PDB file of C-alpha atoms in Angstrom:
ATOM      1  CA  MET A   9       0.047  -0.098   0.006  1.00 90.00           C
ATOM      2  CA  ARG A  10       1.143   3.477  -0.870  1.00 94.00           C
ATOM      3  CA  LEU A  11       1.760   6.139   1.710  1.00 96.00           C
ATOM      4  CA  THR A  12      -0.860   8.484   0.113  1.00 96.00           C
ATOM      5  CA  ILE A  13      -1.906  11.927   1.556  1.00 95.00           C
ATOM      6  CA  GLU A  14      -5.290  10.399   2.378  1.00 96.00           C
ATOM      7  CA  LEU A  15      -3.812   7.379   4.306  1.00 97.00           C
ATOM      8  CA  VAL A  16      -1.524  10.073   6.261  1.00 96.00           C
ATOM      9  CA  GLU A  17      -4.682  12.250   6.713  1.00 95.00           C
ATOM     10  CA  GLY A  18      -6.990   9.522   7.850  1.00 96.00           C
ATOM     11  CA  ALA A  19      -4.458   7.708  10.126  1.00 96.00           C
ATOM     12  CA  ALA A  20      -4.996   7.291  13.707  1.00 96.00           C
ATOM     13  CA  GLN A  21      -3.428   9.931  15.886  1.00 96.00           C
ATOM     14  CA  TYR A  22      -3.500  10.232  19.569  1.00 93.00           C
ATOM     15  CA  ILE A  23      -1.836  11.647  22.856  1.00 95.00           C
ATOM     16  CA  HIS A  24       0.541   9.304  24.351  1.00 87.00           C
ATOM     17  CA  PRO A  25      -0.403   8.826  27.917  1.00 88.00           C
ATOM     18  CA  ALA A  26       2.921   8.556  29.430  1.00 86.00           C
ATOM     19  CA  THR A  27       5.058  11.194  27.386  1.00 86.00           C
ATOM     20  CA  ARG A  28       2.066  13.343  26.091  1.00 92.00           C
ATOM     21  CA  ASP A  29       3.473  13.352  22.800  1.00 94.00           C
ATOM     22  CA  ARG A  30       1.082  13.867  19.880  1.00 97.00           C
ATOM     23  CA  GLU A  31       1.766  10.479  18.034  1.00 97.00           C
ATOM     24  CA  LEU A  32       0.746   9.354  14.140  1.00 97.00           C
ATOM     25  CA  ASP A  33       0.138   5.796  14.117  1.00 97.00           C
ATOM     26  CA  LEU A  34       1.187   4.452  10.453  1.00 98.00           C
ATOM     27  CA  ARG A  35       1.745   0.894  11.537  1.00 97.00           C
ATOM     28  CA  GLY A  36       1.011  -2.371   9.765  1.00 96.00           C
ATOM     29  CA  TYR A  37       0.217  -0.795   6.273  1.00 96.00           C
ATOM     30  CA  LYS A  38       2.813  -2.583   4.417  1.00 96.00           C
ATOM     31  CA  ILE A  39       4.108   0.783   3.096  1.00 97.00           C
ATOM     32  CA  PRO A  40       7.279   0.371   0.841  1.00 97.00           C
ATOM     33  CA  VAL A  41       8.523   3.815   0.699  1.00 97.00           C
ATOM     34  CA  ILE A  42       8.458   6.993   2.812  1.00 97.00           C
ATOM     35  CA  GLU A  43       6.599   9.647   0.958  1.00 97.00           C
ATOM     36  CA  ASN A  44       3.715  12.497   1.504  1.00 96.00           C
ATOM     37  CA  MET A  45       4.745  13.126   4.895  1.00 97.00           C
ATOM     38  CA  GLY A  46       4.355  16.848   4.251  1.00 96.00           C
ATOM     39  CA  ALA A  47       0.583  16.059   4.819  1.00 96.00           C
ATOM     40  CA  THR A  48       1.177  15.735   8.774  1.00 97.00           C
ATOM     41  CA  LEU A  49       1.650  19.598   8.354  1.00 96.00           C
ATOM     42  CA  ASP A  50       4.463  18.958  11.104  1.00 97.00           C
ATOM     43  CA  GLN A  51       1.714  18.469  13.730  1.00 97.00           C
ATOM     44  CA  PHE A  52       3.284  15.623  15.460  1.00 98.00           C
ATOM     45  CA  ASP A  53       6.161  14.890  18.156  1.00 98.00           C
ATOM     46  CA  SER A  54       6.082  11.209  17.323  1.00 97.00           C
ATOM     47  CA  ILE A  55       5.504   9.052  14.125  1.00 98.00           C
ATOM     48  CA  ASP A  56       5.429   5.149  14.300  1.00 97.00           C
ATOM     49  CA  MET A  57       5.737   3.225  11.113  1.00 98.00           C
ATOM     50  CA  SER A  58       6.643  -0.086  12.426  1.00 97.00           C
ATOM     51  CA  ASP A  59       5.575  -3.196  10.816  1.00 97.00           C
ATOM     52  CA  ASN A  60       5.890  -2.062   7.160  1.00 98.00           C
ATOM     53  CA  ASP A  61       7.896  -2.901   4.227  1.00 98.00           C
ATOM     54  CA  ILE A  62       9.902   0.244   4.234  1.00 98.00           C
ATOM     55  CA  LYS A  63      13.700  -0.172   2.574  1.00 97.00           C
ATOM     56  CA  ARG A  64      15.137   3.223   3.099  1.00 97.00           C
ATOM     57  CA  LEU A  65      15.201   5.777   5.621  1.00 97.00           C
ATOM     58  CA  ASP A  66      14.841   8.741   3.510  1.00 96.00           C
ATOM     59  CA  ASN A  67      12.447  11.416   1.878  1.00 96.00           C
ATOM     60  CA  PHE A  68      11.043  13.293   5.135  1.00 97.00           C
ATOM     61  CA  PRO A  69      10.431  16.581   4.554  1.00 96.00           C
ATOM     62  CA  GLN A  70      11.360  19.077   7.231  1.00 97.00           C
ATOM     63  CA  LEU A  71       9.644  18.344  10.251  1.00 98.00           C
ATOM     64  CA  LYS A  72      10.949  20.490  12.999  1.00 97.00           C
ATOM     65  CA  ARG A  73       8.414  19.157  15.643  1.00 98.00           C
ATOM     66  CA  VAL A  74       9.167  15.601  15.440  1.00 98.00           C
ATOM     67  CA  THR A  75      11.324  14.213  18.178  1.00 98.00           C
ATOM     68  CA  LYS A  76      10.526  10.269  17.715  1.00 97.00           C
ATOM     69  CA  ILE A  77      10.505   7.817  14.792  1.00 98.00           C
ATOM     70  CA  LEU A  78       9.513   4.409  15.307  1.00 97.00           C
ATOM     71  CA  LEU A  79      10.562   2.253  12.439  1.00 98.00           C
ATOM     72  CA  SER A  80      10.926  -1.460  13.837  1.00 97.00           C
ATOM     73  CA  ASN A  81      10.232  -4.453  11.871  1.00 97.00           C
ATOM     74  CA  ASN A  82      10.794  -2.948   8.270  1.00 98.00           C
ATOM     75  CA  ARG A  83      13.342  -3.925   5.745  1.00 97.00           C
ATOM     76  CA  ILE A  84      15.667  -0.657   6.089  1.00 97.00           C
ATOM     77  CA  SER A  85      19.097  -1.037   4.515  1.00 96.00           C
ATOM     78  CA  LYS A  86      20.071   2.416   3.565  1.00 96.00           C
ATOM     79  CA  ILE A  87      19.804   5.671   5.475  1.00 97.00           C
ATOM     80  CA  GLN A  88      19.809   9.118   3.863  1.00 94.00           C
ATOM     81  CA  ASP A  89      22.685  11.522   3.978  1.00 94.00           C
ATOM     82  CA  HIS A  90      21.841  14.745   5.888  1.00 94.00           C
ATOM     83  CA  LEU A  91      18.984  13.523   7.738  1.00 95.00           C
ATOM     84  CA  GLU A  92      19.299  16.413  10.044  1.00 96.00           C
ATOM     85  CA  GLU A  93      18.089  18.698   7.463  1.00 96.00           C
ATOM     86  CA  SER A  94      14.722  16.939   7.572  1.00 97.00           C
ATOM     87  CA  LEU A  95      14.492  15.906  11.025  1.00 98.00           C
ATOM     88  CA  PRO A  96      16.701  18.450  13.032  1.00 97.00           C
ATOM     89  CA  ASN A  97      15.178  17.955  16.396  1.00 98.00           C
ATOM     90  CA  LEU A  98      15.132  14.006  16.384  1.00 98.00           C
ATOM     91  CA  GLN A  99      15.943  12.496  19.783  1.00 98.00           C
ATOM     92  CA  TRP A 100      14.536   8.858  19.411  1.00 97.00           C
ATOM     93  CA  LEU A 101      14.958   6.692  16.410  1.00 98.00           C
ATOM     94  CA  ILE A 102      13.875   3.058  16.595  1.00 97.00           C
ATOM     95  CA  LEU A 103      15.290   0.715  13.930  1.00 98.00           C
ATOM     96  CA  THR A 104      14.910  -2.857  15.592  1.00 97.00           C
ATOM     97  CA  ASN A 105      14.493  -5.674  13.227  1.00 97.00           C
ATOM     98  CA  ASN A 106      16.028  -4.287  10.038  1.00 97.00           C
ATOM     99  CA  ASP A 107      18.503  -4.885   7.686  1.00 97.00           C
ATOM    100  CA  LEU A 108      21.330  -2.524   8.121  1.00 97.00           C
ATOM    101  CA  GLN A 109      24.408  -4.245   7.077  1.00 96.00           C
ATOM    102  CA  GLN A 110      27.676  -2.426   7.805  1.00 96.00           C
ATOM    103  CA  LEU A 111      28.878  -0.141  10.581  1.00 97.00           C
ATOM    104  CA  GLY A 112      29.646   2.729   8.066  1.00 96.00           C
ATOM    105  CA  ASP A 113      26.234   2.667   7.164  1.00 97.00           C
ATOM    106  CA  LEU A 114      25.583   4.307  10.591  1.00 97.00           C
ATOM    107  CA  ASP A 115      27.947   7.215  10.195  1.00 96.00           C
ATOM    108  CA  THR A 116      25.267   9.603   8.657  1.00 96.00           C
ATOM    109  CA  LEU A 117      23.509   9.309  12.009  1.00 97.00           C
ATOM    110  CA  ALA A 118      26.164  11.392  13.535  1.00 96.00           C
ATOM    111  CA  SER A 119      24.707  14.595  11.965  1.00 96.00           C
ATOM    112  CA  LEU A 120      21.425  14.162  14.153  1.00 97.00           C
ATOM    113  CA  SER A 121      23.045  16.319  17.193  1.00 96.00           C
ATOM    114  CA  HIS A 122      20.090  15.573  19.305  1.00 97.00           C
ATOM    115  CA  LEU A 123      19.834  11.822  18.912  1.00 98.00           C
ATOM    116  CA  GLU A 124      19.820  10.301  22.182  1.00 98.00           C
ATOM    117  CA  PHE A 125      17.932   6.915  22.262  1.00 98.00           C
ATOM    118  CA  LEU A 126      19.052   4.548  19.191  1.00 98.00           C
ATOM    119  CA  SER A 127      17.904   0.992  18.610  1.00 97.00           C
ATOM    120  CA  LEU A 128      19.586  -1.276  16.113  1.00 98.00           C
ATOM    121  CA  LEU A 129      18.623  -4.540  17.649  1.00 96.00           C
ATOM    122  CA  GLY A 130      18.009  -7.377  15.072  1.00 96.00           C
ATOM    123  CA  ASN A 131      20.227  -5.621  12.277  1.00 97.00           C
ATOM    124  CA  PRO A 132      23.243  -7.568  11.005  1.00 96.00           C
ATOM    125  CA  VAL A 133      25.459  -4.367  11.628  1.00 97.00           C
ATOM    126  CA  THR A 134      25.054  -5.415  15.477  1.00 97.00           C
ATOM    127  CA  THR A 135      27.039  -8.629  14.945  1.00 96.00           C
ATOM    128  CA  LYS A 136      30.121  -6.638  13.575  1.00 96.00           C
ATOM    129  CA  LYS A 137      33.225  -6.542  15.801  1.00 94.00           C
ATOM    130  CA  HIS A 138      33.470  -3.459  18.008  1.00 96.00           C
ATOM    131  CA  TYR A 139      29.769  -2.498  17.058  1.00 97.00           C
ATOM    132  CA  ARG A 140      28.663  -0.806  20.375  1.00 97.00           C
ATOM    133  CA  LEU A 141      31.972   0.984  20.823  1.00 97.00           C
ATOM    134  CA  TYR A 142      31.949   2.109  17.062  1.00 98.00           C
ATOM    135  CA  VAL A 143      28.563   3.717  17.465  1.00 98.00           C
ATOM    136  CA  ILE A 144      29.292   5.098  20.849  1.00 98.00           C
ATOM    137  CA  HIS A 145      32.380   7.060  19.319  1.00 97.00           C
ATOM    138  CA  THR A 146      30.651   7.978  16.048  1.00 97.00           C
ATOM    139  CA  ILE A 147      27.460   9.152  17.461  1.00 97.00           C
ATOM    140  CA  PRO A 148      28.510  10.605  20.633  1.00 96.00           C
ATOM    141  CA  SER A 149      25.030  12.105  21.477  1.00 97.00           C
ATOM    142  CA  VAL A 150      23.493   8.706  22.115  1.00 98.00           C
ATOM    143  CA  ARG A 151      22.677   7.939  25.711  1.00 97.00           C
ATOM    144  CA  VAL A 152      20.761   4.714  25.284  1.00 97.00           C
ATOM    145  CA  LEU A 153      21.808   2.277  22.752  1.00 97.00           C
ATOM    146  CA  ASP A 154      19.644  -1.100  22.173  1.00 97.00           C
ATOM    147  CA  PHE A 155      17.742   0.019  25.431  1.00 96.00           C
ATOM    148  CA  LYS A 156      20.840  -0.045  27.311  1.00 96.00           C
ATOM    149  CA  LYS A 157      22.245   2.941  28.790  1.00 97.00           C
ATOM    150  CA  VAL A 158      25.848   4.045  27.679  1.00 97.00           C
ATOM    151  CA  LYS A 159      28.043   4.083  30.661  1.00 97.00           C
ATOM    152  CA  LEU A 160      31.157   6.548  31.257  1.00 97.00           C
ATOM    153  CA  LYS A 161      33.337   3.475  31.115  1.00 97.00           C
ATOM    154  CA  GLU A 162      32.369   2.828  27.516  1.00 97.00           C
ATOM    155  CA  ARG A 163      32.788   5.971  26.259  1.00 97.00           C
ATOM    156  CA  GLU A 164      36.263   6.058  27.747  1.00 97.00           C
ATOM    157  CA  GLU A 165      36.931   2.532  26.357  1.00 97.00           C
ATOM    158  CA  ALA A 166      35.583   3.973  22.799  1.00 97.00           C
ATOM    159  CA  ALA A 167      38.009   6.989  23.246  1.00 96.00           C
ATOM    160  CA  ARG A 168      40.771   4.619  23.779  1.00 96.00           C
ATOM    161  CA  LEU A 169      40.062   2.247  21.032  1.00 96.00           C
ATOM    162  CA  PHE A 170      39.990   4.720  18.362  1.00 95.00           C
ATOM    163  CA  LYS A 171      42.591   7.092  19.820  1.00 94.00           C
ATOM    164  CA  GLY A 172      45.424   8.292  17.438  1.00 93.00           C
ATOM    165  CA  LYS A 173      46.603   6.801  14.108  1.00 93.00           C
ATOM    166  CA  LYS A 174      46.254   3.219  14.893  1.00 92.00           C
ATOM    167  CA  GLY A 175      42.487   3.848  16.238  1.00 93.00           C
ATOM    168  CA  SER A 176      41.709   6.022  13.041  1.00 93.00           C
ATOM    169  CA  LEU A 177      43.083   3.389  10.773  1.00 94.00           C
ATOM    170  CA  LEU A 178      41.001   0.630  12.565  1.00 93.00           C
ATOM    171  CA  HIS A 179      37.826   3.022  12.339  1.00 94.00           C
ATOM    172  CA  GLN A 180      38.351   3.139   8.798  1.00 92.00           C
ATOM    173  CA  GLU A 181      38.953  -0.361   8.573  1.00 92.00           C
ATOM    174  CA  ILE A 182      35.580  -1.481  10.180  1.00 93.00           C
ATOM    175  CA  GLY A 183      33.724   1.541   9.286  1.00 93.00           C
ATOM    176  CA  VAL A 184      33.025   0.326   5.596  1.00 92.00           C
ATOM    177  CA  LYS A 185      29.863   1.123   3.846  1.00 92.00           C
ATOM    178  CA  THR A 186      27.460  -0.985   1.852  1.00 88.00           C
ATOM    179  CA  VAL A 187      29.022  -0.387  -1.446  1.00 77.00           C
ATOM    180  CA  VAL A 188      26.621   0.674  -4.412  1.00 60.00           C
ATOM    181  CA  GLY A 189      25.373  -1.926  -6.469  1.00 53.00           C
ATOM    182  CA  GLU A 190      26.078  -4.393  -3.604  1.00 50.00           C
ATOM    183  CA  PHE A 191      23.356  -6.940  -3.386  1.00 48.00           C
ATOM    184  CA  VAL A 192      20.910  -5.563  -0.595  1.00 48.00           C
ATOM    185  CA  PRO A 193      18.501  -7.695   1.018  1.00 50.00           C
ATOM    186  CA  GLY A 194      14.793  -7.054  -0.160  1.00 47.00           C
ATOM    187  CA  GLU A 195      16.009  -5.312  -3.362  1.00 50.00           C
ATOM    188  CA  PRO A 196      16.580  -6.720  -6.920  1.00 48.00           C
ATOM    189  CA  ASP A 197      20.036  -8.025  -7.870  1.00 48.00           C
ATOM    190  CA  THR A 198      20.119  -5.562 -11.027  1.00 42.00           C
ATOM    191  CA  GLU A 199      23.307  -6.825 -12.218  1.00 47.00           C
ATOM    192  CA  GLN A 200      22.370 -10.445 -12.102  1.00 49.00           C
ATOM    193  CA  MET A 201      18.884  -9.454 -14.000  1.00 43.00           C
ATOM    194  CA  LYS A 202      21.172  -7.882 -16.547  1.00 43.00           C
ATOM    195  CA  LYS A 203      23.215 -10.618 -17.286  1.00 46.00           C
ATOM    196  CA  GLN A 204      20.262 -12.981 -17.359  1.00 48.00           C
ATOM    197  CA  ARG A 205      18.358 -10.420 -19.508  1.00 43.00           C
ATOM    198  CA  SER A 206      21.466 -10.406 -22.224  1.00 53.00           C
ATOM    199  CA  ALA A 207      21.658 -14.087 -22.132  1.00 60.00           C
ATOM    200  CA  GLU A 208      18.075 -14.235 -23.018  1.00 58.00           C
ATOM    201  CA  GLU A 209      18.303 -11.597 -25.636  1.00 56.00           C
ATOM    202  CA  ILE A 210      21.392 -13.235 -27.306  1.00 60.00           C
ATOM    203  CA  GLU A 211      19.618 -16.565 -27.405  1.00 62.00           C
ATOM    204  CA  ALA A 212      16.308 -15.009 -29.148  1.00 63.00           C
ATOM    205  CA  ILE A 213      18.496 -13.913 -31.800  1.00 59.00           C
ATOM    206  CA  LYS A 214      20.197 -17.162 -32.414  1.00 58.00           C
ATOM    207  CA  GLN A 215      16.678 -18.901 -32.408  1.00 63.00           C
ATOM    208  CA  ALA A 216      15.805 -16.213 -35.056  1.00 62.00           C
ATOM    209  CA  ILE A 217      18.666 -17.171 -37.215  1.00 59.00           C
ATOM    210  CA  SER A 218      18.103 -20.622 -37.182  1.00 60.00           C
ATOM    211  CA  LYS A 219      14.537 -19.950 -38.434  1.00 59.00           C
ATOM    212  CA  ALA A 220      15.503 -17.216 -40.974  1.00 57.00           C
ATOM    213  CA  THR A 221      14.043 -18.040 -44.690  1.00 57.00           C
ATOM    214  CA  SER A 222      16.258 -15.868 -46.767  1.00 56.00           C
ATOM    215  CA  LEU A 223      20.242 -14.993 -46.939  1.00 60.00           C
ATOM    216  CA  ASP A 224      19.363 -11.289 -46.473  1.00 61.00           C
ATOM    217  CA  GLU A 225      17.302 -11.957 -43.219  1.00 60.00           C
ATOM    218  CA  ILE A 226      20.105 -14.073 -41.820  1.00 62.00           C
ATOM    219  CA  GLU A 227      22.714 -11.242 -42.462  1.00 60.00           C
ATOM    220  CA  ARG A 228      20.432  -8.821 -40.753  1.00 64.00           C
ATOM    221  CA  LEU A 229      20.201 -10.926 -37.789  1.00 61.00           C
ATOM    222  CA  GLN A 230      23.870 -11.667 -37.623  1.00 59.00           C
ATOM    223  CA  GLU A 231      24.590  -7.890 -37.539  1.00 60.00           C
ATOM    224  CA  ALA A 232      22.006  -7.468 -34.706  1.00 57.00           C
ATOM    225  CA  LEU A 233      23.687  -9.970 -32.727  1.00 55.00           C
ATOM    226  CA  LYS A 234      27.075  -8.241 -33.295  1.00 52.00           C
ATOM    227  CA  SER A 235      25.470  -4.761 -32.393  1.00 49.00           C
ATOM    228  CA  GLY A 236      23.401  -5.825 -29.694  1.00 48.00           C
ATOM    229  CA  MET A 237      20.136  -5.159 -31.462  1.00 47.00           C
ATOM    230  CA  ILE A 238      17.406  -7.610 -31.194  1.00 45.00           C
ATOM    231  CA  PRO A 239      14.120  -8.517 -33.028  1.00 47.00           C
ATOM    232  CA  GLY A 240      11.569  -6.218 -32.253  1.00 48.00           C
ATOM    233  CA  LYS A 241      13.765  -3.726 -30.302  1.00 44.00           C
ATOM    234  CA  THR A 242      15.815  -0.783 -31.509  1.00 38.00           C
ATOM    235  CA  GLN A 243      18.441  -1.269 -28.823  1.00 39.00           C
ATOM    236  CA  MET A 244      19.170  -3.377 -25.905  1.00 37.00           C
ATOM    237  CA  ASP A 245      17.985  -1.890 -22.687  1.00 39.00           C
ATOM    238  CA  VAL A 246      20.538   0.076 -20.731  1.00 36.00           C
ATOM    239  CA  ASP A 247      20.406   0.418 -17.032  1.00 38.00           C
TER     240      ASP A 247
END
């Protein structure tokens, strides 16, 4: 289901009894993409988009009032750069049970200067070596990580681990990002699709050559095979 203006405007909204936050409930609609959030008119403190099919944390308009975003149980594997421009006052970001893979993919969260509460439980990135210390060092504003308070001892340990030239090299070594074009769970493997398509198109030309009824037609098809043209198309698709 698309996140339409009508869905945003018609979704449940209420005052959270504990925090007194005004919250918008967009849970469980199987939304694939964040869009049309300008329809909220920036009237909410908290937006709950848990239990959907969202793959990317991006495409928010500027929402100065929002302090909490809940995105548990989605398929998020990428986070937009400069998220602070859209959500300048974000304090809570709940990304439990998503598909974030690499430590470097979290670096962009460092720009959220008010971010204090972050959950990445259930993401593959949490299995990386030095995960917790990396996050504490890279996103120093975080006070609670994965529902555990960040202790002074951990901050000191992170500072020691990434101190100096050796520490900087370690940060670079483990802080890799998901490579553009790398297969990401939940997204099409476009390179594999391209290879498969090309093989199918070549086979189609060969089949057409075998069925050709004249020399001129055979020569035309052979030229198509060399140039990448196929019967019924003017040019092979290019991604």
